[in-house]
Short mmCIF file of C-alpha atoms and ligand atoms in Angstrom, two decimals:
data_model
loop_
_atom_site.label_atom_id
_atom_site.label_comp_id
_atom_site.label_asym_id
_atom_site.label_seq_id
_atom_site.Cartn_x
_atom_site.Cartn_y
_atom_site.Cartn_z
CA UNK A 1 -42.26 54.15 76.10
CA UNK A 2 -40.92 57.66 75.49
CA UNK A 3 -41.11 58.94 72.62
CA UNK A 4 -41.27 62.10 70.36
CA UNK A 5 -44.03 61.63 67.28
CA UNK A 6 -42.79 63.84 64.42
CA UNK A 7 -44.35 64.92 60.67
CA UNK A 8 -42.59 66.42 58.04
CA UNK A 9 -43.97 69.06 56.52
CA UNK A 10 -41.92 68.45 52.90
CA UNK A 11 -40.41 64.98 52.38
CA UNK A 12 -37.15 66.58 50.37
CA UNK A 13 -33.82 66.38 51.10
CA UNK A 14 -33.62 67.66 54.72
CA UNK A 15 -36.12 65.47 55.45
CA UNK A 16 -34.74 62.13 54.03
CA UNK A 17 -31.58 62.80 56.13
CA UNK A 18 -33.08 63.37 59.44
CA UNK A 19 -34.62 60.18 58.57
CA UNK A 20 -31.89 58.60 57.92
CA UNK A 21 -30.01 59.78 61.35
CA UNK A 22 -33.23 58.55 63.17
CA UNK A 23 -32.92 55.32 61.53
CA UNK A 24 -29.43 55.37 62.29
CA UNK A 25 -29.98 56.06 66.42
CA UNK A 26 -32.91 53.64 66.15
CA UNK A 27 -30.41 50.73 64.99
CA UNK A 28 -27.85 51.25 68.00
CA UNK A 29 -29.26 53.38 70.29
CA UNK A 30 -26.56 53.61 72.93
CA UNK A 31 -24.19 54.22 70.60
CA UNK A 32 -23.22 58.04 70.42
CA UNK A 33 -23.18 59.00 66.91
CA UNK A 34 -21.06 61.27 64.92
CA UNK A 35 -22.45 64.73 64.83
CA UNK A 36 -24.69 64.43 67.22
CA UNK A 37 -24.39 67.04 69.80
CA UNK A 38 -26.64 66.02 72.35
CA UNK A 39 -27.29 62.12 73.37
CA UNK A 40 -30.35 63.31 75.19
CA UNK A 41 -32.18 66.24 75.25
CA UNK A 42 -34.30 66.38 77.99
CA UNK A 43 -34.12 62.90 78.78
CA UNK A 44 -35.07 61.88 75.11
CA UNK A 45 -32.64 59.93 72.86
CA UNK A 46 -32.67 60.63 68.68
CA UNK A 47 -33.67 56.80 69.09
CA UNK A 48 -37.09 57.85 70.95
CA UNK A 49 -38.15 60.17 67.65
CA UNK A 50 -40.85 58.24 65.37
CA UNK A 51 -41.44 59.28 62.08
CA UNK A 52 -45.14 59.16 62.01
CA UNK A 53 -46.38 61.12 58.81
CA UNK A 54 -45.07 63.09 55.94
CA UNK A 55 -46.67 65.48 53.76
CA UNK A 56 -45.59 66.43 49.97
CA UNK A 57 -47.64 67.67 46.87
CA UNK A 58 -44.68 66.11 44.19
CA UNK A 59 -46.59 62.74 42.38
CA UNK A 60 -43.47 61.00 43.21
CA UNK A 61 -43.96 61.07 46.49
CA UNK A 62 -47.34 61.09 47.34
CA UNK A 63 -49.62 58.25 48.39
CA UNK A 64 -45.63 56.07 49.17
CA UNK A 65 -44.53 54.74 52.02
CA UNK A 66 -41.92 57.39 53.13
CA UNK A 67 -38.42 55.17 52.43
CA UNK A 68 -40.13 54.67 48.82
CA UNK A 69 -40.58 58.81 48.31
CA UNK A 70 -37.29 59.11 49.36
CA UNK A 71 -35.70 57.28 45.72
CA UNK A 72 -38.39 60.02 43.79
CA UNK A 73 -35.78 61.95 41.61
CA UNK A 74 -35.67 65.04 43.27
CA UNK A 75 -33.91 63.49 45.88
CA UNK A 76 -30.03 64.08 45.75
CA UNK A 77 -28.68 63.48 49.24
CA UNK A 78 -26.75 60.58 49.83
CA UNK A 79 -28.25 57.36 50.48
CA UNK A 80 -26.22 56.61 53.55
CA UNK A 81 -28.27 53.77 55.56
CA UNK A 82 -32.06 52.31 55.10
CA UNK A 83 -34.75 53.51 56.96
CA UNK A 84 -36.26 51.34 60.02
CA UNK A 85 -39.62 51.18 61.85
CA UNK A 86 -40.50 54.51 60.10
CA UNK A 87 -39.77 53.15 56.61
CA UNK A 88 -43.73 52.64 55.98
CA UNK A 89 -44.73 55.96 57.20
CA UNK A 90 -47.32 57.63 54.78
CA UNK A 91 -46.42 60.50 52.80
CA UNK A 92 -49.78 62.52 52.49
CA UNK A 93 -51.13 65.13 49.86
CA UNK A 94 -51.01 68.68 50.53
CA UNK A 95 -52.46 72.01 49.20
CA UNK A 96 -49.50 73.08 46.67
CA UNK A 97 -50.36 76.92 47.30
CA UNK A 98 -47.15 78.36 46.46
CA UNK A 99 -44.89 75.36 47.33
CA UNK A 100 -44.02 74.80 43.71
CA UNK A 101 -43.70 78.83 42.70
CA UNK A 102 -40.34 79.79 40.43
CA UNK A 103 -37.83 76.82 39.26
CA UNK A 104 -39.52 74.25 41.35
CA UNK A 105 -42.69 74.19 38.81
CA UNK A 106 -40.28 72.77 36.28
CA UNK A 107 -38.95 69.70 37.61
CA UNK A 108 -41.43 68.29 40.51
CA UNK A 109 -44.94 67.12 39.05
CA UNK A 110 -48.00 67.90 40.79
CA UNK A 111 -49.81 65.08 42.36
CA UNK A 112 -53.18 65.04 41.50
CA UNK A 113 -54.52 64.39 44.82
CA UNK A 114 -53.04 67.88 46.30
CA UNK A 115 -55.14 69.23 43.75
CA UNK A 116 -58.44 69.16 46.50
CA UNK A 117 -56.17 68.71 49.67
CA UNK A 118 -57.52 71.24 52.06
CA UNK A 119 -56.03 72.69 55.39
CA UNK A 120 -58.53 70.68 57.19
CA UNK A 121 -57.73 67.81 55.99
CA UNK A 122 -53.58 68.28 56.97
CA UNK A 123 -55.06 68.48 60.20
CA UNK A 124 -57.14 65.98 60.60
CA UNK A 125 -53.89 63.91 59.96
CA UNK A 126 -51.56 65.70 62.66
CA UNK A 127 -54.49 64.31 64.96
CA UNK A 128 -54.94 61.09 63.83
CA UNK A 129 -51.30 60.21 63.65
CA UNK A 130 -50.93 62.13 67.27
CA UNK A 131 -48.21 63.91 66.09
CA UNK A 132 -46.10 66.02 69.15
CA UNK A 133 -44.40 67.89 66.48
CA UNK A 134 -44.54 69.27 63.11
CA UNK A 135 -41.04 70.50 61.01
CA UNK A 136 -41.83 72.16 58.43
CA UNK A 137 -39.16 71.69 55.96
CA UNK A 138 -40.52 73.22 52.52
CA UNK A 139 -39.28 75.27 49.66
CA UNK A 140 -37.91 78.58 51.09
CA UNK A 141 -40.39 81.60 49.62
CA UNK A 142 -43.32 79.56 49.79
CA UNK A 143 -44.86 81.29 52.47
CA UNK A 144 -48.32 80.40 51.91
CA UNK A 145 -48.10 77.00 52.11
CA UNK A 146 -45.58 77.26 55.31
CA UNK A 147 -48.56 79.34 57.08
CA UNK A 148 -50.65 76.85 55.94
CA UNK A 149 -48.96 74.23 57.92
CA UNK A 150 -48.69 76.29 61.05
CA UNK A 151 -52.18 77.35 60.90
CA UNK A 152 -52.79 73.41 60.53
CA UNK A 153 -50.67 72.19 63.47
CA UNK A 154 -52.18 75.23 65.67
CA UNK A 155 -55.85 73.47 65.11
CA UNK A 156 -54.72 70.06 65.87
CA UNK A 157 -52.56 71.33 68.49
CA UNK A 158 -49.17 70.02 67.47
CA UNK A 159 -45.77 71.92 68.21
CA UNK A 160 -43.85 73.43 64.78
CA UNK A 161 -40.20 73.42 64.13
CA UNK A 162 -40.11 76.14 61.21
CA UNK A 163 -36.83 75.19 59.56
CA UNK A 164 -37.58 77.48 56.98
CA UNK A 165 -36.56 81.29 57.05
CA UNK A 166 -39.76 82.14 56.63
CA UNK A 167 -41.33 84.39 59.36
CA UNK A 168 -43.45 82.19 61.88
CA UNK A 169 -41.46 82.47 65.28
CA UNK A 170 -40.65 86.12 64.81
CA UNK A 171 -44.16 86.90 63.65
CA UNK A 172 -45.77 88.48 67.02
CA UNK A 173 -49.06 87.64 66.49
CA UNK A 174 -48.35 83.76 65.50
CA UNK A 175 -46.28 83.60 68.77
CA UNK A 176 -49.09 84.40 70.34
CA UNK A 177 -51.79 82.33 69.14
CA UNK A 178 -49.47 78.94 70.08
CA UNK A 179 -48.56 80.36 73.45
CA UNK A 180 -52.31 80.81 73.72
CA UNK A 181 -53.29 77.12 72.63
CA UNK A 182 -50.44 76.27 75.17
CA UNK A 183 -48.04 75.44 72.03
CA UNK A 184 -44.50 75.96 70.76
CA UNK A 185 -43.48 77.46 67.80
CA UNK A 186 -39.59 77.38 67.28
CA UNK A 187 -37.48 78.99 64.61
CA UNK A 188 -37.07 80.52 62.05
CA UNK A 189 -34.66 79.26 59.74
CA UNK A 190 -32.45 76.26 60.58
CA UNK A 191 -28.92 77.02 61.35
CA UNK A 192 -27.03 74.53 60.12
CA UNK A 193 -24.64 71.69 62.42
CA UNK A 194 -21.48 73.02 61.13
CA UNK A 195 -22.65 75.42 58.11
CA UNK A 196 -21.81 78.88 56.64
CA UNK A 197 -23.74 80.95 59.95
CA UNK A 198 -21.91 78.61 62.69
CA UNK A 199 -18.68 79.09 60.98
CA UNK A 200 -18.86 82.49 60.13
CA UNK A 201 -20.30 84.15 63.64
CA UNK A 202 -17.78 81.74 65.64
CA UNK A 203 -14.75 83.57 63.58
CA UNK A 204 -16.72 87.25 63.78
CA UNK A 205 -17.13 86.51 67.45
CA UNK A 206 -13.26 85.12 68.06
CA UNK A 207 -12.33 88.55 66.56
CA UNK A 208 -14.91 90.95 68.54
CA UNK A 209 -13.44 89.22 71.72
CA UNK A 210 -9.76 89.85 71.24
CA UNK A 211 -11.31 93.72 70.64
CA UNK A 212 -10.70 94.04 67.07
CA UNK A 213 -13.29 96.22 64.66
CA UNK A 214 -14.79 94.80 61.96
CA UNK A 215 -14.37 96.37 58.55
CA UNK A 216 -15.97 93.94 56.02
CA UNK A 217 -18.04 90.37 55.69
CA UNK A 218 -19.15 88.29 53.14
CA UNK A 219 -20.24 85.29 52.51
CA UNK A 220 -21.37 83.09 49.83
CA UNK A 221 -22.77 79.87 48.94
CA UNK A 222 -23.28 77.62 46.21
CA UNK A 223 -24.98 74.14 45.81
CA UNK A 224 -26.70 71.91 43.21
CA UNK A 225 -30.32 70.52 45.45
CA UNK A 226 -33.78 72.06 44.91
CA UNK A 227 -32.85 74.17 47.59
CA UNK A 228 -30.49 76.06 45.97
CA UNK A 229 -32.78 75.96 42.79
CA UNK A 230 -35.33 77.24 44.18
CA UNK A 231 -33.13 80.35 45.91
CA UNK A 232 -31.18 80.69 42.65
CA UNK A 233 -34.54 83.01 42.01
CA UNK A 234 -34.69 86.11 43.32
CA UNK A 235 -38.31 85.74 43.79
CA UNK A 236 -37.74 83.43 46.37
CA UNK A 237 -34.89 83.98 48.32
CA UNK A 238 -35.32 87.57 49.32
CA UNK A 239 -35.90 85.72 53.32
CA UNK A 240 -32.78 83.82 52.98
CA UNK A 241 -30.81 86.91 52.78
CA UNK A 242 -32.57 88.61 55.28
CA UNK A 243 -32.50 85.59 57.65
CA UNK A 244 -28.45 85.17 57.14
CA UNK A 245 -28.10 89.25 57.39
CA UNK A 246 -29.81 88.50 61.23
CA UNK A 247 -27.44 85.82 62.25
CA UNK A 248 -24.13 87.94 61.47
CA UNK A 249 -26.15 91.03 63.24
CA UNK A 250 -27.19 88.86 66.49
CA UNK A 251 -23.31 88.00 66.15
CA UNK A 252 -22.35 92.02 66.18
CA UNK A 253 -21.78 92.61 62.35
CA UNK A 254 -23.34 96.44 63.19
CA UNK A 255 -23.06 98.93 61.17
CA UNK A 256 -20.38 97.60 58.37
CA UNK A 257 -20.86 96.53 54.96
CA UNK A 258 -21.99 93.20 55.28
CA UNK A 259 -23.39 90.23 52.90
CA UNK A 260 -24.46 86.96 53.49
CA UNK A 261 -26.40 84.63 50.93
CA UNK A 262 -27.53 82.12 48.52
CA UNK A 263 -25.30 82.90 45.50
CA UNK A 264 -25.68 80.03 42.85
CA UNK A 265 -27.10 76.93 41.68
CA UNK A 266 -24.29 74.37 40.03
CA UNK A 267 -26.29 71.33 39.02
CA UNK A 268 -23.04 68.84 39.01
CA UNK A 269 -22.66 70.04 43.17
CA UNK A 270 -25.85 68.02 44.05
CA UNK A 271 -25.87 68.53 47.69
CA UNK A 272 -22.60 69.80 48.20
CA UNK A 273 -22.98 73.14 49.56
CA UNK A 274 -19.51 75.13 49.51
CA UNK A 275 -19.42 78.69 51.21
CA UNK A 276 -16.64 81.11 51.09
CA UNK A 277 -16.57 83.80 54.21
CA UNK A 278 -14.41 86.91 53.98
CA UNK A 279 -13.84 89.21 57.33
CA UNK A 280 -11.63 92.23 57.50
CA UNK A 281 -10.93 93.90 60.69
CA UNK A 282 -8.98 96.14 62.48
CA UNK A 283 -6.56 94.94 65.19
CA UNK A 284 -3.48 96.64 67.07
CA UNK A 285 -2.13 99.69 66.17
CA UNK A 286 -4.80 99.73 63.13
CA UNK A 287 -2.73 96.66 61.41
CA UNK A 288 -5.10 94.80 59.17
CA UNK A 289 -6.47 91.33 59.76
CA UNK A 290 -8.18 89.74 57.16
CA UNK A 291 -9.71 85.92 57.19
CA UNK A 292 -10.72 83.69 53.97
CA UNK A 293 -12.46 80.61 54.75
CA UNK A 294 -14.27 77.78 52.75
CA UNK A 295 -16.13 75.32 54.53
CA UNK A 296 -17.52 72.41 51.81
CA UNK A 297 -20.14 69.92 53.83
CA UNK A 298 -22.93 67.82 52.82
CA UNK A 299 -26.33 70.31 52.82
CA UNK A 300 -29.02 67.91 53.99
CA UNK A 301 -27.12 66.27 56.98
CA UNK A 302 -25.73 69.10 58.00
CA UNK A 303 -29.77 69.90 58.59
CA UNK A 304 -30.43 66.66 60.18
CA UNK A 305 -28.12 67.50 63.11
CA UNK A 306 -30.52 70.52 64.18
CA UNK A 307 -33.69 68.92 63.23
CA UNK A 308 -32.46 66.14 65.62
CA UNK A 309 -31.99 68.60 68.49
CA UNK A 310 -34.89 70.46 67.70
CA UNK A 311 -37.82 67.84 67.37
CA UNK A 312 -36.58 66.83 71.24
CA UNK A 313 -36.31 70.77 72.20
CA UNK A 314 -39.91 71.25 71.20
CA UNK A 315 -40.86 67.95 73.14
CA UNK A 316 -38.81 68.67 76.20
CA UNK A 317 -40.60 71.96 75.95
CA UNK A 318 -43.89 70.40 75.71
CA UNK A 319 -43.17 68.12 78.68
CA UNK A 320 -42.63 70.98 80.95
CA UNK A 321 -45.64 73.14 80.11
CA UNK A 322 -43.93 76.06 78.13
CA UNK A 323 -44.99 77.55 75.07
CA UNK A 324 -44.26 79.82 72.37
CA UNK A 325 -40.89 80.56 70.94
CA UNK A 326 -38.96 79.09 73.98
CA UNK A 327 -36.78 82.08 73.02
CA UNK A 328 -33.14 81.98 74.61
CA UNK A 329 -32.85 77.86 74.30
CA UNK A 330 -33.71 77.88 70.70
CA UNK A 331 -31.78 80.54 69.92
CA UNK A 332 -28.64 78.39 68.61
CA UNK A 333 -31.04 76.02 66.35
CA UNK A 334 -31.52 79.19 64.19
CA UNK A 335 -30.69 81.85 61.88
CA UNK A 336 -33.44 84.22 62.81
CA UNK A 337 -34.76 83.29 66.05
CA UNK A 338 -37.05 86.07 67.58
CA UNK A 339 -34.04 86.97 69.45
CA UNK A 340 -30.65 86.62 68.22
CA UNK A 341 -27.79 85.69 70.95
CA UNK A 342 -24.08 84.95 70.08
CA UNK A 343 -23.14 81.67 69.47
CA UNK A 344 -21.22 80.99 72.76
CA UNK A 345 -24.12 82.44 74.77
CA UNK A 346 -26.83 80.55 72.78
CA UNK A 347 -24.60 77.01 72.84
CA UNK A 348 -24.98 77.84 76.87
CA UNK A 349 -28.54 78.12 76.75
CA UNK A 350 -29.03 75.52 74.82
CA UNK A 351 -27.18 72.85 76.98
CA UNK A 352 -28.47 74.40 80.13
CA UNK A 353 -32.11 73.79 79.27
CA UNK A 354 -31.89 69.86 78.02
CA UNK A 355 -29.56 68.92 80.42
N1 LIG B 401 -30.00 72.20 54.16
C1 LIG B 401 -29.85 72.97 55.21
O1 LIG B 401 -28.88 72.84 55.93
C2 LIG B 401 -30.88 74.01 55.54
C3 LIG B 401 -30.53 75.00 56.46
C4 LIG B 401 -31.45 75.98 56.77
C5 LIG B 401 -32.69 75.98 56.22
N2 LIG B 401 -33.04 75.03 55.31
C6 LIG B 401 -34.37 75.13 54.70
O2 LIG B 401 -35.10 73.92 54.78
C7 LIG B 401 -36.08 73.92 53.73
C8 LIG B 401 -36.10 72.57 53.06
O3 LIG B 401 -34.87 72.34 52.37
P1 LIG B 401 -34.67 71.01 51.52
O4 LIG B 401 -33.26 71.02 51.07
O5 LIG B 401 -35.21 69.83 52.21
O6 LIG B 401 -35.61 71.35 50.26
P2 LIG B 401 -36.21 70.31 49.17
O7 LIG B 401 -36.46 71.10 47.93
O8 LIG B 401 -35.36 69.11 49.07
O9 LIG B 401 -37.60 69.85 49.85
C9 LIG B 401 -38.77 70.63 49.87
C10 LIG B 401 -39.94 69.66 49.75
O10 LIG B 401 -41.15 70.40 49.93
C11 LIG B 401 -42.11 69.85 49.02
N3 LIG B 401 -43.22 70.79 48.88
C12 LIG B 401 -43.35 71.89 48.09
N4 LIG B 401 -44.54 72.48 48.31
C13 LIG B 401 -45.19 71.76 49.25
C14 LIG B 401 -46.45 71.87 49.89
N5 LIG B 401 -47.30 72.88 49.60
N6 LIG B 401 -46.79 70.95 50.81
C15 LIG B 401 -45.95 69.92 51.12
N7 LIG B 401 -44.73 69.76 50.54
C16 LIG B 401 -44.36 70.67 49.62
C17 LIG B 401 -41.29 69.60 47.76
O11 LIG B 401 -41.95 68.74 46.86
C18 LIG B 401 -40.04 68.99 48.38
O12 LIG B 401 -40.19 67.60 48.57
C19 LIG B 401 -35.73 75.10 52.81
O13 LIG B 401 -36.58 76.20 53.10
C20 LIG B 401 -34.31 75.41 53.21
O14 LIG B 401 -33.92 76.75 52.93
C21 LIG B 401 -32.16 74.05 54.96
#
């Protein structure tokens, strides 16, 4: 059977609704689902994904079968449907390195077997659970331990999904070393389904092609996960912004004052995420047009609709012998992919490639 064998690199709240969408496209898979863009991508259905491993350092996690991990209290995404044939998947120790740096420390607890959990050892279990493809879906900021787990799947030569905005992808050297080993590396930096970046460059773009001039962006975002703990330190999200300020300048925000990022953490929002976008330009005659916009969505499925094209992207990739960033395809999965493209043009690529 067909089939695309995936780990998670950090079994948060991304993670536990990917899961859920697989389980979801597992229990009917003819049926096409809500949000999901693609049926198949390269001839593989989000029904063919297996969740095979998962790797976390938090004790409430660790050493559980993955649908168990997913009730530890960190968790705040909704519980929309049980998981299925992956429910008894094992969530493994990892090295901590910086994964639990800033807030974080505070409210997850160390496991005690990450304590001695070696990079070795994380691959030893891509290999033995023949994984096709790694996501790596950890704190943003923790680049150590996000290295770690590329350096990991490069030895047991597994494909990465960097849904962090981290620099792996965009990081020449990295690129090279997987195209090398005859791997793919995509990212950096998921973009969401229908999030802040999707809405925001669709309206910049709608503007730039009726000829107007841009004047001013912003955007901003607030939520209540251990994401937006996490970037409500400064210490930590300094790749966020510079990952958002890359998707409004692949969309043509050149050379105006503009701001995209993580601005707050409000407990009571969970995993609500609201942003608000503002865009002034200039249109006929020099009249003024300005847009306000606030999108509110769910944070962590919102994720789970790219992780679901991605895993299959990096697959189909696989299949047909490519590696590396698989550059101009990827390009609408992410924020900062090593080459930015608009959204139409990147949707195009996209859909030309797995179709
Ligand atoms: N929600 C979205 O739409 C979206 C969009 C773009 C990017 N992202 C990025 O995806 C990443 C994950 O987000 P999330 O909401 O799932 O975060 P989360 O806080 O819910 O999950 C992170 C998980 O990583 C674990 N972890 C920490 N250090 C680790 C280590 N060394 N090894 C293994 N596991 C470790 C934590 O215990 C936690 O379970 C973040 O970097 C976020 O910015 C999310």
């Amino acid at each position: 059977m067909k089939s695309v064998r995936v780990a998670l690199a950090g079994a948060g709240n991304c993670a536990w609704s990917f899961s859920q969408f697989v389980a979801q496209a597992q229990a009917d898979p003819e049926t096409r689902l809500p949000g999901l863009m693609c049926h198949t991508v390269g001839g593989y259905r989000l029904s063919d994904v297996r969740i095979v491993a998962a790797f976390d350092v938090d004790a409430a996690k660790v050493g559980l079968p993955l649908a168990e991990a997913f009730t530890a209290p960190a968790i705040c995404a909704t519980d929309f449907t049980p998981l299925g044939v992956d429910r008894n998947a094992p969530v493994l120790a990892a090295p901590v390195l910086d994964g639990l740096a800033g807030p974080l420390g505070a409210v997850v607890e160390l496991a005690e077997s990450a304590r001695d959990t070696t990079q070795e050892d994380v691959s030893k279990a891509l290999a033995e659970h023949e994984v096709d493809v790694l996501v790596i879906v950890l704190p943003t900021g923790a680049s150590q331990a996000i290295r770690m787990f590329a350096n990991a799947a490069l030895a047991a030569g597994v494909a990465v999904v960097n849904a962090t905005p981290e620099e792996l992808a965009r990081d020449v050297d990295l690129r090279r070393r997987f195209a090398d080993a005859g791997l793919v590396l995509l990212g950096d930096d998921l973009r969401s389904h229908v999030g802040a970046t999707s809405l925001h460059t669709t309206l910049i773009e709608l503007l730039l092609s009726r000829g107007l001039v841009l004047a001013s962006t912003y955007q901003l975002n607030v939520g209540g996960n251990t994401d937006f703990l996490n970037l409500a330190d400064a210490g930590r999200s300094a790749s966020k912004f510079a990952s958002k300020a890359n998707a409004l300048r692949a969309a043509g925000v050149t050379d105006v004052d503009g701001v995209a990022g993580p601005t707050g953490f409000i407990g009571h929002l969970a995993d609500t995420k609201v942003c608000f976008a503002n865009i002034k330009a200039t249109s006929v005659l020099g009249s003024e047009v300005e847009i306000d916009v606030k999108l509110t969505v769910e944070d962590s499925p919102n994720a789970a609709g790219v992780i679901a094209n991605a895993v299959r992207l990096g697959k189909t990739a696989t299949d047909r012998g490519l590696s590396g960033a698989v550059e101009d395809a990827a390009a609408i999965l992410f924020k900062s992919p090593p080459r930015g493209l608009p959204e139409s043009e990147a949707r195009a690529a996209f859909l030309d490639f797995v179709s």
